[in-house]
Amino acid sequence: MLSSEVGRYLETLIPEREQEIREIEAYAKQNDIPIMELTGIEAMLQILKFIQPKKILEIGTAIGYSAIRMAKALPNAKIITIERDKERYERALFYIERTNTNEQIDVLFGDALDLYEEVAKHAPFDAIFIDAAKGQYQRFFNIYEPLLSNGGVIITDNVLFKGLVATEEPIENKRIRQLVKKIRSYNEWLVHRDDYETVIFPIGDGIAISRKRGEGE
Ligand SMILES: C[S@@+](CC[C@H](N)C(=O)[O-])C[C@H]1O[C@@H](n2cnc3c(N)ncnc32)[C@H](O)[C@@H]1O
């Protein structure tokens, strides 16, 4: 994990976002809605620009921030995104309308663990972005990776969980301790898959980029 000093320094180098994007960031901050960290989203958008995915699946919309950022960075991409919290889902629709990204983004309301059939209608995806309940990452991966195109990538956020995955100190809070255990186990499982090549970047809250290997690789 980057030190908070380096993280803050990097944030000062990130160009100012448009007014409508800054409003979403401010709403998230005021209402304690977890959206991607600035350094994390900038890195992810850059990677996506190299890949130029035509279709992206996002698990965990919250209020639409990352989906809108992806839509603006990749004007030719279509994004299917899933959210199970009604209030956040409605906020996301509001911001998507407001940023004129509704042609590019479809928000599905429901639990991602139950929506496979509906999501499959939009497949294949060139990129899948996992950013929902941290304890369920492996299940999300297993359910949706069959919908990934050959050579596609799966991006997972929060894999360093504020650096807690690396700590050797005992973690007092039981819920946090269990989440750390699950994320560590997900990371181990991910890097040892033969069919994917994974690299973890210590930026934002830690981002794993997993590329599906082609035949014979
Ligand atoms: C970290 S936030 C997503 C942030 C968003 N990607 C962004 O950066 O703007 C995670 C969201 O996933 C949603 N979520 C968690 N588990 C889910 C599930 N099983 N199905 C659908 N949504 C889920 C939560 O309600 C929450 O709004």
XYZ file of C-alpha atoms and ligand atoms in Angstrom:
244
model
C 0.000 0.000 0.000
C 1.287 3.461 -0.787
C 1.896 5.603 2.279
C -0.850 8.139 2.921
C 1.736 10.863 2.261
C 2.458 9.531 -1.242
C -1.267 8.957 -1.821
C -2.068 12.569 -0.913
C 0.788 13.811 -3.103
C -0.529 11.809 -6.080
C -4.005 13.240 -5.522
C -2.622 16.760 -5.893
C -1.425 15.791 -9.390
C -4.836 14.589 -10.561
C -6.513 17.126 -12.844
C -9.699 18.804 -11.575
C -12.869 16.975 -12.649
C -15.893 18.614 -14.319
C -18.405 20.311 -12.008
C -21.031 17.542 -12.364
C -18.451 14.877 -11.391
C -17.273 16.913 -8.411
C -20.895 17.141 -7.248
C -21.159 13.337 -7.186
C -17.889 13.145 -5.245
C -19.207 15.710 -2.758
C -22.538 13.863 -2.354
C -20.678 10.609 -1.687
C -18.512 12.279 0.935
C -21.418 13.979 2.692
C -23.505 10.810 2.755
C -20.748 8.329 3.540
C -21.140 6.454 0.283
C -18.054 4.429 -0.597
C -16.913 5.331 -4.094
C -13.535 4.500 -5.607
C -10.558 6.456 -4.350
C -9.347 9.116 -6.769
C -5.929 7.591 -7.431
C -7.582 4.193 -7.896
C -10.155 5.341 -10.416
C -7.601 7.349 -12.406
C -5.376 4.261 -12.677
C -8.304 2.045 -13.644
C -9.520 4.476 -16.320
C -6.035 4.620 -17.822
C -5.860 0.824 -17.985
C -9.324 0.678 -19.559
C -8.276 3.237 -22.160
C -5.440 0.904 -23.204
C -7.849 -2.024 -23.431
C -10.712 -0.117 -25.114
C -13.457 -2.503 -23.932
C -16.705 -2.330 -25.868
C -18.741 -3.772 -23.023
C -18.083 -3.577 -19.289
C -19.890 -5.280 -16.422
C -19.679 -3.501 -13.072
C -20.746 -5.212 -9.855
C -21.535 -2.483 -7.311
C -22.874 0.777 -8.789
C -23.423 2.735 -5.565
C -24.506 6.162 -6.918
C -23.056 5.686 -10.388
C -19.734 7.476 -9.902
C -17.364 4.900 -11.385
C -19.849 3.924 -14.124
C -20.168 7.562 -15.190
C -16.392 8.061 -15.081
C -15.928 4.960 -17.268
C -18.615 6.111 -19.697
C -16.991 9.538 -20.071
C -13.487 8.087 -20.484
C -14.655 5.474 -23.017
C -17.326 7.068 -25.209
C -17.709 3.904 -27.307
C -18.215 1.573 -24.358
C -21.479 0.232 -22.983
C -21.662 -0.416 -19.224
C -24.002 -2.776 -17.408
C -23.894 -2.121 -13.677
C -25.631 -3.788 -10.715
C -26.795 -2.278 -7.412
C -28.965 -3.834 -4.689
C -29.587 -0.754 -2.537
C -32.761 1.026 -3.750
C -31.808 4.525 -2.640
C -28.337 4.303 -4.216
C -29.798 2.775 -7.384
C -32.186 5.717 -7.710
C -29.408 8.239 -7.067
C -27.338 6.521 -9.743
C -30.192 6.876 -12.259
C -30.474 10.557 -11.356
C -26.757 11.239 -11.899
C -26.646 9.171 -15.087
C -29.501 11.222 -16.522
C -27.832 14.425 -15.408
C -24.470 13.574 -16.970
C -26.115 12.454 -20.231
C -24.579 9.004 -19.967
C -27.883 7.099 -20.151
C -27.219 5.892 -23.688
C -24.105 4.138 -22.411
C -25.108 2.870 -18.945
C -27.768 0.320 -17.951
C -28.293 -0.045 -14.208
C -29.785 -3.336 -13.022
C -31.474 -3.264 -9.643
C -30.961 -6.382 -7.522
C -28.469 -8.676 -5.878
C -25.580 -9.563 -8.201
C -25.597 -13.066 -6.744
C -29.050 -13.608 -8.320
C -28.883 -11.723 -11.621
C -26.788 -14.030 -13.801
C -29.582 -14.812 -16.307
C -30.373 -11.165 -16.869
C -26.735 -10.119 -17.111
C -25.942 -12.983 -19.515
C -28.291 -11.411 -22.085
C -25.734 -8.583 -22.447
C -22.620 -10.825 -22.635
C -19.809 -11.146 -23.590
C -17.964 -8.484 -21.593
C -14.444 -7.294 -22.357
C -13.989 -6.100 -18.784
C -15.645 -6.964 -15.480
C -15.215 -4.650 -12.524
C -15.874 -6.131 -9.073
C -16.589 -3.468 -6.458
C -19.397 -4.803 -4.230
C -19.558 -6.747 -0.916
C -15.913 -7.590 -0.146
C -16.756 -10.908 1.487
C -18.294 -12.178 -1.773
C -15.545 -11.404 -4.286
C -14.803 -15.023 -5.091
C -18.476 -15.765 -5.693
C -18.879 -12.744 -7.985
C -15.786 -13.836 -9.906
C -17.002 -17.412 -10.285
C -20.519 -16.426 -11.342
C -19.542 -13.842 -13.940
C -16.145 -14.851 -15.320
C -17.761 -17.251 -17.832
C -19.236 -14.118 -19.456
C -15.788 -12.617 -20.097
C -14.508 -12.495 -23.673
C -11.145 -14.121 -24.531
C -8.330 -11.789 -23.568
C -10.741 -9.862 -21.315
C -9.846 -8.476 -17.889
C -11.390 -8.655 -14.445
C -10.596 -5.706 -12.216
C -11.148 -6.027 -8.474
C -11.071 -3.028 -6.139
C -10.160 -2.932 -2.418
C -7.841 -5.943 -2.524
C -5.445 -4.281 -0.065
C -8.299 -3.066 2.180
C -6.576 0.036 3.600
C -3.375 -1.984 4.019
C -5.029 -4.282 6.573
C -4.323 -7.398 4.495
C -0.619 -6.821 5.152
C -0.761 -6.156 8.874
C 0.646 -8.647 11.330
C -0.993 -6.873 14.260
C -4.121 -8.521 15.724
C -7.351 -6.942 14.421
C -9.781 -6.273 17.305
C -12.991 -5.784 15.322
C -14.432 -9.200 14.423
C -16.230 -8.096 11.251
C -13.097 -6.386 9.909
C -10.963 -9.386 10.909
C -13.236 -11.728 8.953
C -13.269 -9.441 5.913
C -9.466 -9.242 5.950
C -9.337 -13.042 6.059
C -11.696 -13.283 3.081
C -9.796 -10.718 1.024
C -6.456 -12.420 1.746
C -7.935 -15.718 0.702
C -9.399 -14.154 -2.470
C -6.005 -12.635 -3.383
C -4.224 -15.982 -2.879
C -6.843 -17.807 -4.920
C -6.741 -15.184 -7.670
C -2.967 -15.098 -8.149
C -2.812 -18.905 -8.286
C -5.402 -19.384 -11.016
C -3.807 -20.916 -14.112
C -6.348 -19.455 -16.494
C -5.746 -15.842 -15.385
C -2.649 -13.709 -15.021
C -3.052 -11.289 -12.117
C -1.134 -8.262 -10.952
C -2.006 -6.215 -7.862
C -1.357 -2.483 -7.961
C -0.905 -0.714 -4.600
C -2.905 2.321 -5.666
C -6.198 3.613 -4.273
C -7.429 0.818 -2.025
C -5.481 -1.781 -4.023
C -6.564 -2.922 -7.479
C -6.139 -6.408 -8.939
C -6.022 -6.708 -12.714
C -6.625 -10.273 -13.909
C -6.245 -11.028 -17.602
C -7.827 -14.150 -18.999
C -5.125 -16.133 -20.783
C -5.636 -16.997 -24.433
C -5.467 -20.567 -25.747
C -1.982 -22.096 -25.466
C -0.692 -19.331 -23.176
C -17.946 0.339 -2.968
S -19.578 0.600 -3.477
C -19.447 0.776 -5.219
C -18.758 2.041 -5.626
C -18.794 2.347 -7.102
N -18.247 1.273 -7.902
C -17.987 3.604 -7.372
O -16.746 3.553 -7.270
O -18.599 4.627 -7.661
C -20.268 -1.005 -3.338
C -21.753 -1.065 -3.692
O -22.060 -2.431 -3.959
C -23.371 -2.676 -3.507
N -23.458 -4.130 -3.304
C -22.856 -4.865 -2.340
N -23.116 -6.167 -2.525
C -23.925 -6.265 -3.610
C -24.551 -7.337 -4.276
N -24.417 -8.584 -3.838
N -25.294 -7.073 -5.366
C -25.436 -5.797 -5.819
N -24.881 -4.734 -5.213
C -24.133 -4.959 -4.127
C -23.504 -1.854 -2.238
O -24.857 -1.565 -1.948
C -22.679 -0.612 -2.569
O -23.479 0.444 -3.018
